[in-house]
C-alpha positions as a LaTeX table, in Angstrom:
\begin{tabular}{lrrr}
\hline
Residue & $x$ (\AA) & $y$ (\AA) & $z$ (\AA) \\
\hline
Met1 & $-153.04$ & 139.81 & $-51.03$ \\
Pro2 & $-151.41$ & 140.31 & $-54.47$ \\
Glu3 & $-149.20$ & 143.27 & $-55.12$ \\
Leu4 & $-151.44$ & 146.20 & $-55.97$ \\
Gly5 & $-150.81$ & 148.14 & $-59.13$ \\
Val6 & $-149.16$ & 145.38 & $-61.12$ \\
Ile7 & $-150.79$ & 145.29 & $-64.55$ \\
Gly8 & $-151.13$ & 141.75 & $-65.85$ \\
Val9 & $-153.48$ & 139.22 & $-67.39$ \\
Ser10 & $-154.30$ & 137.36 & $-64.18$ \\
Gly11 & $-157.04$ & 139.83 & $-63.34$ \\
Trp12 & $-158.83$ & 139.27 & $-66.63$ \\
Lys13 & $-158.46$ & 135.50 & $-66.35$ \\
Ser14 & $-160.18$ & 135.69 & $-62.95$ \\
Met15 & $-163.35$ & 137.16 & $-64.46$ \\
Gly16 & $-164.39$ & 133.93 & $-66.15$ \\
Pro17 & $-164.78$ & 131.75 & $-63.05$ \\
Gln18 & $-166.72$ & 134.47 & $-61.20$ \\
Trp19 & $-168.81$ & 135.77 & $-64.11$ \\
Asp20 & $-172.04$ & 134.87 & $-62.30$ \\
Lys21 & $-171.14$ & 137.38 & $-59.56$ \\
Tyr22 & $-171.24$ & 140.26 & $-62.02$ \\
Thr23 & $-174.51$ & 141.89 & $-62.95$ \\
Pro24 & $-175.38$ & 144.45 & $-65.62$ \\
Pro25 & $-173.94$ & 146.86 & $-66.54$ \\
Val26 & $-170.64$ & 145.06 & $-65.85$ \\
Arg27 & $-172.04$ & 142.39 & $-68.18$ \\
Pro28 & $-174.70$ & 142.91 & $-70.86$ \\
Ser29 & $-178.33$ & 143.00 & $-69.74$ \\
Glu30 & $-181.21$ & 141.19 & $-71.43$ \\
Gln31 & $-182.24$ & 144.54 & $-72.90$ \\
Asp32 & $-178.72$ & 145.04 & $-74.29$ \\
Met33 & $-178.92$ & 141.70 & $-76.05$ \\
Leu34 & $-182.39$ & 142.40 & $-77.43$ \\
Thr35 & $-181.09$ & 145.70 & $-78.82$ \\
Ile36 & $-178.03$ & 144.08 & $-80.38$ \\
Arg37 & $-180.11$ & 141.27 & $-81.87$ \\
Glu38 & $-182.61$ & 143.73 & $-83.33$ \\
Arg39 & $-179.86$ & 145.79 & $-84.96$ \\
Leu40 & $-178.07$ & 142.65 & $-86.20$ \\
Glu41 & $-181.25$ & 141.31 & $-87.75$ \\
Arg42 & $-181.46$ & 144.51 & $-89.77$ \\
Val43 & $-178.00$ & 143.74 & $-91.15$ \\
Leu44 & $-178.97$ & 140.14 & $-91.90$ \\
Ala45 & $-182.07$ & 141.27 & $-93.75$ \\
Glu46 & $-180.00$ & 143.65 & $-95.86$ \\
Thr47 & $-177.49$ & 140.95 & $-96.75$ \\
Gly48 & $-180.19$ & 138.40 & $-97.55$ \\
Ala49 & $-178.40$ & 135.87 & $-95.34$ \\
Thr50 & $-179.80$ & 132.34 & $-95.23$ \\
Glu51 & $-178.78$ & 129.13 & $-93.50$ \\
Glu52 & $-177.14$ & 128.05 & $-96.75$ \\
Arg53 & $-175.43$ & 131.43 & $-97.32$ \\
Arg54 & $-174.69$ & 132.72 & $-93.86$ \\
Ala55 & $-173.58$ & 136.21 & $-92.90$ \\
Gln56 & $-170.09$ & 136.53 & $-91.42$ \\
Val57 & $-170.02$ & 137.89 & $-87.85$ \\
Leu58 & $-166.83$ & 138.67 & $-85.91$ \\
Val59 & $-167.01$ & 138.78 & $-82.10$ \\
Leu60 & $-164.24$ & 140.58 & $-80.22$ \\
Gly61 & $-163.82$ & 138.94 & $-76.82$ \\
Ser62 & $-165.65$ & 136.00 & $-75.25$ \\
Thr63 & $-168.82$ & 137.45 & $-73.68$ \\
Pro64 & $-171.23$ & 134.52 & $-73.11$ \\
Glu65 & $-174.40$ & 136.58 & $-73.59$ \\
Thr66 & $-173.32$ & 137.61 & $-77.09$ \\
Arg67 & $-172.51$ & 134.06 & $-78.06$ \\
Asn68 & $-175.79$ & 132.69 & $-76.70$ \\
Met69 & $-177.67$ & 135.24 & $-78.79$ \\
Leu70 & $-175.74$ & 134.40 & $-81.96$ \\
Ala71 & $-176.23$ & 130.66 & $-81.48$ \\
Gly72 & $-179.95$ & 131.21 & $-81.98$ \\
Leu73 & $-179.41$ & 132.66 & $-85.46$ \\
Pro74 & $-178.96$ & 129.89 & $-88.06$ \\
Asn75 & $-178.05$ & 132.38 & $-90.79$ \\
Val76 & $-174.76$ & 133.58 & $-89.23$ \\
Arg77 & $-171.25$ & 132.15 & $-89.13$ \\
Val78 & $-169.44$ & 133.26 & $-85.99$ \\
Thr79 & $-165.72$ & 133.99 & $-85.69$ \\
Leu80 & $-164.48$ & 134.67 & $-82.16$ \\
Met81 & $-161.21$ & 136.52 & $-81.57$ \\
Asp82 & $-159.45$ & 136.94 & $-78.22$ \\
Tyr83 & $-155.84$ & 136.70 & $-77.10$ \\
Met84 & $-156.43$ & 134.84 & $-73.81$ \\
Leu85 & $-157.40$ & 131.26 & $-74.56$ \\
Gln86 & $-157.79$ & 130.49 & $-70.85$ \\
Met87 & $-160.46$ & 133.14 & $-70.45$ \\
Thr88 & $-162.21$ & 132.08 & $-73.66$ \\
Val89 & $-162.43$ & 128.52 & $-72.34$ \\
Ala90 & $-163.74$ & 129.74 & $-68.96$ \\
Met91 & $-166.36$ & 131.92 & $-70.64$ \\
Thr92 & $-167.34$ & 129.06 & $-72.96$ \\
Glu93 & $-168.39$ & 127.03 & $-69.91$ \\
Met94 & $-171.10$ & 129.66 & $-69.35$ \\
Val95 & $-172.47$ & 129.52 & $-72.90$ \\
Thr96 & $-175.82$ & 127.81 & $-72.42$ \\
Ala97 & $-176.84$ & 127.55 & $-76.08$ \\
Asp98 & $-176.72$ & 124.02 & $-77.46$ \\
Pro99 & $-175.54$ & 123.52 & $-80.07$ \\
Phe100 & $-173.34$ & 126.45 & $-80.96$ \\
Asp101 & $-170.76$ & 126.66 & $-83.69$ \\
Glu102 & $-167.82$ & 129.08 & $-83.65$ \\
Val103 & $-164.43$ & 129.53 & $-85.26$ \\
Trp104 & $-161.87$ & 130.72 & $-82.71$ \\
Ile105 & $-158.89$ & 132.95 & $-83.46$ \\
Lys106 & $-156.36$ & 133.27 & $-80.65$ \\
Gly107 & $-154.75$ & 136.62 & $-81.21$ \\
Asp108 & $-154.57$ & 140.32 & $-80.51$ \\
Trp109 & $-157.52$ & 142.37 & $-81.77$ \\
Leu110 & $-155.07$ & 144.83 & $-83.32$ \\
Asn111 & $-152.90$ & 142.55 & $-85.40$ \\
Ala112 & $-154.19$ & 138.96 & $-85.58$ \\
Pro113 & $-154.66$ & 137.89 & $-89.21$ \\
Leu114 & $-158.11$ & 138.80 & $-90.56$ \\
Pro115 & $-159.46$ & 139.05 & $-94.10$ \\
Glu116 & $-160.23$ & 142.58 & $-95.26$ \\
His117 & $-163.77$ & 143.77 & $-95.99$ \\
Tyr118 & $-165.09$ & 140.30 & $-95.14$ \\
Phe119 & $-167.45$ & 140.59 & $-92.18$ \\
Asp120 & $-171.06$ & 141.71 & $-92.29$ \\
Ala121 & $-170.98$ & 142.65 & $-88.60$ \\
Val122 & $-168.51$ & 143.04 & $-85.75$ \\
Ile123 & $-169.89$ & 142.75 & $-82.22$ \\
Ser124 & $-167.96$ & 143.93 & $-79.16$ \\
Asp125 & $-168.62$ & 144.46 & $-75.47$ \\
Leu126 & $-166.52$ & 147.02 & $-73.52$ \\
Val127 & $-163.46$ & 146.24 & $-75.67$ \\
Leu128 & $-162.17$ & 149.81 & $-75.91$ \\
Ser129 & $-161.88$ & 150.03 & $-72.13$ \\
Asn130 & $-159.50$ & 147.08 & $-72.24$ \\
Leu131 & $-157.04$ & 149.06 & $-74.36$ \\
Pro132 & $-155.14$ & 152.28 & $-73.61$ \\
Pro133 & $-156.38$ & 155.28 & $-75.61$ \\
Ala134 & $-153.21$ & 155.28 & $-77.72$ \\
Lys135 & $-154.42$ & 151.99 & $-79.24$ \\
His136 & $-158.03$ & 153.01 & $-79.82$ \\
Ala137 & $-157.35$ & 154.44 & $-83.26$ \\
Gly138 & $-155.73$ & 151.15 & $-84.27$ \\
Leu139 & $-158.75$ & 149.15 & $-83.16$ \\
Val140 & $-161.21$ & 151.50 & $-84.84$ \\
Asp141 & $-159.20$ & 151.29 & $-88.07$ \\
Arg142 & $-158.96$ & 147.49 & $-87.74$ \\
Val143 & $-162.71$ & 147.05 & $-87.38$ \\
His144 & $-163.29$ & 149.40 & $-90.30$ \\
Thr145 & $-160.95$ & 147.35 & $-92.49$ \\
Ala146 & $-162.48$ & 144.03 & $-91.42$ \\
Leu147 & $-166.02$ & 145.14 & $-92.26$ \\
Lys148 & $-167.65$ & 145.13 & $-95.66$ \\
Pro149 & $-168.57$ & 148.67 & $-96.77$ \\
Thr150 & $-172.19$ & 147.78 & $-95.93$ \\
Gly151 & $-171.28$ & 146.14 & $-92.61$ \\
Arg152 & $-171.97$ & 147.37 & $-89.08$ \\
Trp153 & $-170.04$ & 147.58 & $-85.81$ \\
Leu154 & $-172.41$ & 146.79 & $-82.94$ \\
Asn155 & $-170.47$ & 148.11 & $-79.97$ \\
Arg156 & $-171.42$ & 148.32 & $-76.29$ \\
Thr157 & $-169.08$ & 150.63 & $-74.45$ \\
Asp158 & $-168.67$ & 152.64 & $-71.27$ \\
Cys159 & $-167.34$ & 156.13 & $-70.68$ \\
Val160 & $-167.49$ & 159.12 & $-68.36$ \\
Asp161 & $-170.51$ & 161.20 & $-69.31$ \\
Val162 & $-172.50$ & 164.17 & $-68.01$ \\
Asn163 & $-174.29$ & 161.98 & $-65.47$ \\
Ser164 & $-171.10$ & 160.62 & $-63.89$ \\
Arg165 & $-170.32$ & 161.91 & $-60.41$ \\
Ile166 & $-167.02$ & 161.27 & $-58.67$ \\
Glu167 & $-167.47$ & 160.53 & $-54.95$ \\
Asp168 & $-165.12$ & 159.16 & $-52.32$ \\
Leu169 & $-165.72$ & 155.76 & $-50.76$ \\
Asp170 & $-167.15$ & 157.03 & $-47.46$ \\
Ala171 & $-169.80$ & 159.13 & $-49.23$ \\
Leu172 & $-170.71$ & 156.20 & $-51.45$ \\
Leu173 & $-171.04$ & 153.86 & $-48.47$ \\
Asp174 & $-173.34$ & 156.34 & $-46.73$ \\
Arg175 & $-175.54$ & 156.45 & $-49.82$ \\
Phe176 & $-175.59$ & 152.70 & $-50.43$ \\
Leu177 & $-176.37$ & 152.04 & $-46.76$ \\
Leu178 & $-179.70$ & 153.74 & $-47.36$ \\
Ile179 & $-180.63$ & 150.65 & $-49.40$ \\
Glu180 & $-182.40$ & 148.36 & $-46.94$ \\
Glu181 & $-181.34$ & 145.07 & $-48.53$ \\
Pro182 & $-178.45$ & 145.63 & $-50.99$ \\
Thr183 & $-178.45$ & 143.15 & $-53.85$ \\
Gln184 & $-175.55$ & 141.83 & $-55.90$ \\
Ala185 & $-176.57$ & 144.38 & $-58.54$ \\
Asp186 & $-176.14$ & 147.14 & $-55.95$ \\
Ile187 & $-172.68$ & 145.84 & $-55.09$ \\
Cys188 & $-171.68$ & 145.86 & $-58.77$ \\
Ser189 & $-173.05$ & 149.40 & $-59.08$ \\
Leu190 & $-170.96$ & 150.38 & $-56.04$ \\
Arg191 & $-167.90$ & 148.95 & $-57.79$ \\
Cys192 & $-168.56$ & 151.03 & $-60.90$ \\
Ala193 & $-169.14$ & 154.19 & $-58.88$ \\
Ala194 & $-166.22$ & 153.67 & $-56.50$ \\
Gly195 & $-163.81$ & 153.12 & $-59.36$ \\
Leu196 & $-164.48$ & 156.61 & $-60.75$ \\
Arg197 & $-162.69$ & 158.12 & $-57.76$ \\
His198 & $-159.52$ & 156.53 & $-59.12$ \\
Trp199 & $-159.94$ & 157.61 & $-62.74$ \\
Asp200 & $-157.32$ & 159.98 & $-64.16$ \\
Arg201 & $-158.76$ & 162.36 & $-66.72$ \\
Glu202 & $-155.45$ & 163.02 & $-68.49$ \\
Ser203 & $-154.39$ & 159.40 & $-69.04$ \\
Ser204 & $-157.93$ & 157.91 & $-68.98$ \\
Phe205 & $-156.59$ & 155.17 & $-66.69$ \\
Leu206 & $-158.87$ & 153.79 & $-63.97$ \\
Ser207 & $-156.78$ & 152.26 & $-61.21$ \\
Trp208 & $-158.48$ & 149.34 & $-59.50$ \\
Ala209 & $-155.24$ & 149.03 & $-57.50$ \\
Asp210 & $-155.87$ & 152.44 & $-55.94$ \\
Leu211 & $-159.41$ & 151.38 & $-55.06$ \\
Gly212 & $-157.91$ & 148.31 & $-53.39$ \\
Arg213 & $-155.66$ & 150.52 & $-51.30$ \\
Glu214 & $-158.64$ & 152.63 & $-50.28$ \\
Leu215 & $-160.55$ & 149.52 & $-49.24$ \\
Glu216 & $-157.64$ & 148.38 & $-47.08$ \\
Lys217 & $-158.24$ & 151.19 & $-44.59$ \\
Tyr218 & $-161.26$ & 149.20 & $-43.42$ \\
Arg219 & $-159.60$ & 145.80 & $-43.61$ \\
Asp220 & $-157.35$ & 143.81 & $-41.30$ \\
Asp221 & $-156.29$ & 140.16 & $-41.05$ \\
Thr222 & $-159.79$ & 139.16 & $-39.94$ \\
Gly223 & $-161.65$ & 140.89 & $-42.75$ \\
Phe224 & $-163.50$ & 144.21 & $-42.93$ \\
Val225 & $-163.91$ & 146.18 & $-39.72$ \\
His226 & $-165.93$ & 149.27 & $-40.68$ \\
Pro227 & $-167.38$ & 151.15 & $-37.66$ \\
Asp228 & $-170.84$ & 150.51 & $-39.11$ \\
Pro229 & $-171.20$ & 146.69 & $-39.30$ \\
Arg230 & $-173.77$ & 147.05 & $-42.09$ \\
Ala231 & $-171.05$ & 148.46 & $-44.33$ \\
Asn232 & $-168.93$ & 145.33 & $-44.03$ \\
Arg233 & $-171.19$ & 143.32 & $-46.35$ \\
Leu234 & $-170.92$ & 146.05 & $-48.98$ \\
Leu235 & $-167.14$ & 146.18 & $-48.57$ \\
Glu236 & $-166.76$ & 142.41 & $-48.70$ \\
Gly237 & $-168.87$ & 142.26 & $-51.85$ \\
Leu238 & $-166.97$ & 145.15 & $-53.42$ \\
Trp239 & $-163.64$ & 143.44 & $-52.68$ \\
Glu240 & $-164.88$ & 140.15 & $-54.14$ \\
Val241 & $-165.99$ & 141.59 & $-57.49$ \\
Thr242 & $-162.89$ & 143.78 & $-57.87$ \\
Ala243 & $-160.03$ & 141.52 & $-56.75$ \\
Pro244 & $-157.46$ & 140.80 & $-58.05$ \\
Phe245 & $-156.64$ & 144.43 & $-58.53$ \\
Asp246 & $-154.28$ & 144.20 & $-61.51$ \\
Lys247 & $-156.96$ & 144.48 & $-64.21$ \\
Pro248 & $-155.97$ & 147.42 & $-66.46$ \\
Tyr249 & $-158.89$ & 149.62 & $-67.43$ \\
Trp250 & $-159.29$ & 152.89 & $-69.33$ \\
Leu251 & $-162.24$ & 155.25 & $-69.62$ \\
Arg252 & $-162.63$ & 158.13 & $-72.04$ \\
Thr253 & $-165.19$ & 160.87 & $-71.88$ \\
Lys254 & $-168.19$ & 160.38 & $-74.12$ \\
Glu255 & $-167.09$ & 163.34 & $-76.26$ \\
Asp256 & $-163.60$ & 161.92 & $-76.78$ \\
Leu257 & $-164.95$ & 158.46 & $-77.46$ \\
Glu258 & $-167.41$ & 159.64 & $-80.10$ \\
Glu259 & $-164.73$ & 161.79 & $-81.74$ \\
Glu260 & $-162.52$ & 158.69 & $-82.04$ \\
Leu261 & $-165.33$ & 156.54 & $-83.43$ \\
Gly262 & $-166.39$ & 159.33 & $-85.77$ \\
Arg263 & $-163.13$ & 159.22 & $-87.72$ \\
Arg264 & $-164.21$ & 156.01 & $-89.41$ \\
Phe265 & $-167.86$ & 155.49 & $-88.50$ \\
Arg266 & $-171.13$ & 157.34 & $-88.29$ \\
Ile267 & $-173.56$ & 156.61 & $-85.47$ \\
Glu268 & $-176.70$ & 155.06 & $-86.93$ \\
His269 & $-178.32$ & 154.29 & $-83.57$ \\
Glu270 & $-177.43$ & 155.02 & $-79.94$ \\
Val271 & $-178.98$ & 153.66 & $-76.74$ \\
Arg272 & $-178.02$ & 154.85 & $-73.26$ \\
Asp273 & $-178.40$ & 152.42 & $-70.36$ \\
Val274 & $-180.61$ & 154.45 & $-68.01$ \\
Thr275 & $-180.48$ & 151.89 & $-65.19$ \\
Val276 & $-177.11$ & 153.19 & $-64.01$ \\
Leu277 & $-178.20$ & 156.80 & $-63.53$ \\
Gln278 & $-179.47$ & 156.38 & $-59.99$ \\
His279 & $-175.94$ & 155.58 & $-58.79$ \\
His280 & $-174.13$ & 158.19 & $-60.94$ \\
Glu281 & $-171.80$ & 155.62 & $-62.43$ \\
Arg282 & $-169.93$ & 155.83 & $-65.66$ \\
Gly283 & $-172.14$ & 155.91 & $-68.73$ \\
Tyr284 & $-172.94$ & 152.75 & $-70.68$ \\
Tyr285 & $-173.96$ & 153.07 & $-74.32$ \\
Phe286 & $-174.75$ & 150.85 & $-77.27$ \\
Tyr287 & $-173.71$ & 152.14 & $-80.70$ \\
Asp288 & $-174.76$ & 150.84 & $-84.09$ \\
Leu289 & $-171.91$ & 152.13 & $-86.26$ \\
Ala290 & $-171.77$ & 152.28 & $-90.06$ \\
Pro291 & $-168.44$ & 152.64 & $-91.91$ \\
Arg292 & $-167.77$ & 156.02 & $-93.51$ \\
\hline
\end{tabular}
């Protein structure tokens, strides 16, 4: 297996080819996309956008669901910005809309060239968790500068909230084994919950590498060898949707996150994803943010 704990881009590149193995909330749900579309259409109505005079929308990252939704709106012009072209190409293979029209910018969200006060909306999905907290202020400022004063940041994010409960792997397995026929969605929920055990409050870093080490106690050269054979399917699925283990990830508390966003934006609308509550995972929220 790869060296655990090595932070690199290979982990993120791996997500494209196996995107169909992830389920919400790891990827946006249909309800998420309906919410984002409804809030975006409010912006489009305010701008008076038409097919001849389209609104400018910036997408941070390559999420296929976001791009499918935008392709159905003839009155938007889409600019996509991400620094990993390989992942963008892999994600593009899962865009089902036909036709779709995008301008791509290969570059860092923090410093790639962008016009100021140009975009009517910025849409992002879990982007803050891909950056260490020390860079969050830079991204918040960057989005604020890119938006028109009347623009909106439509941002889906995750965090540690009052519903989150940190449990060790054995306790989680006992709880998930109560599910008679675990689905792929259950396995993805187990991943989200199991990762919290390896979240450091002070640094906000969530170490998938440490989760990998914990999984290895039930793994040998033949695969997983948990004393309860029913647990092996859960463990195999958890390994599959987490490996490779060098994906860097950061989580802030909801209070810290909203304080950071509040420097430059006010929350116009907030939706909490209630589907994750049964497994006590990290919190997933959608924010409609207006520049201050």
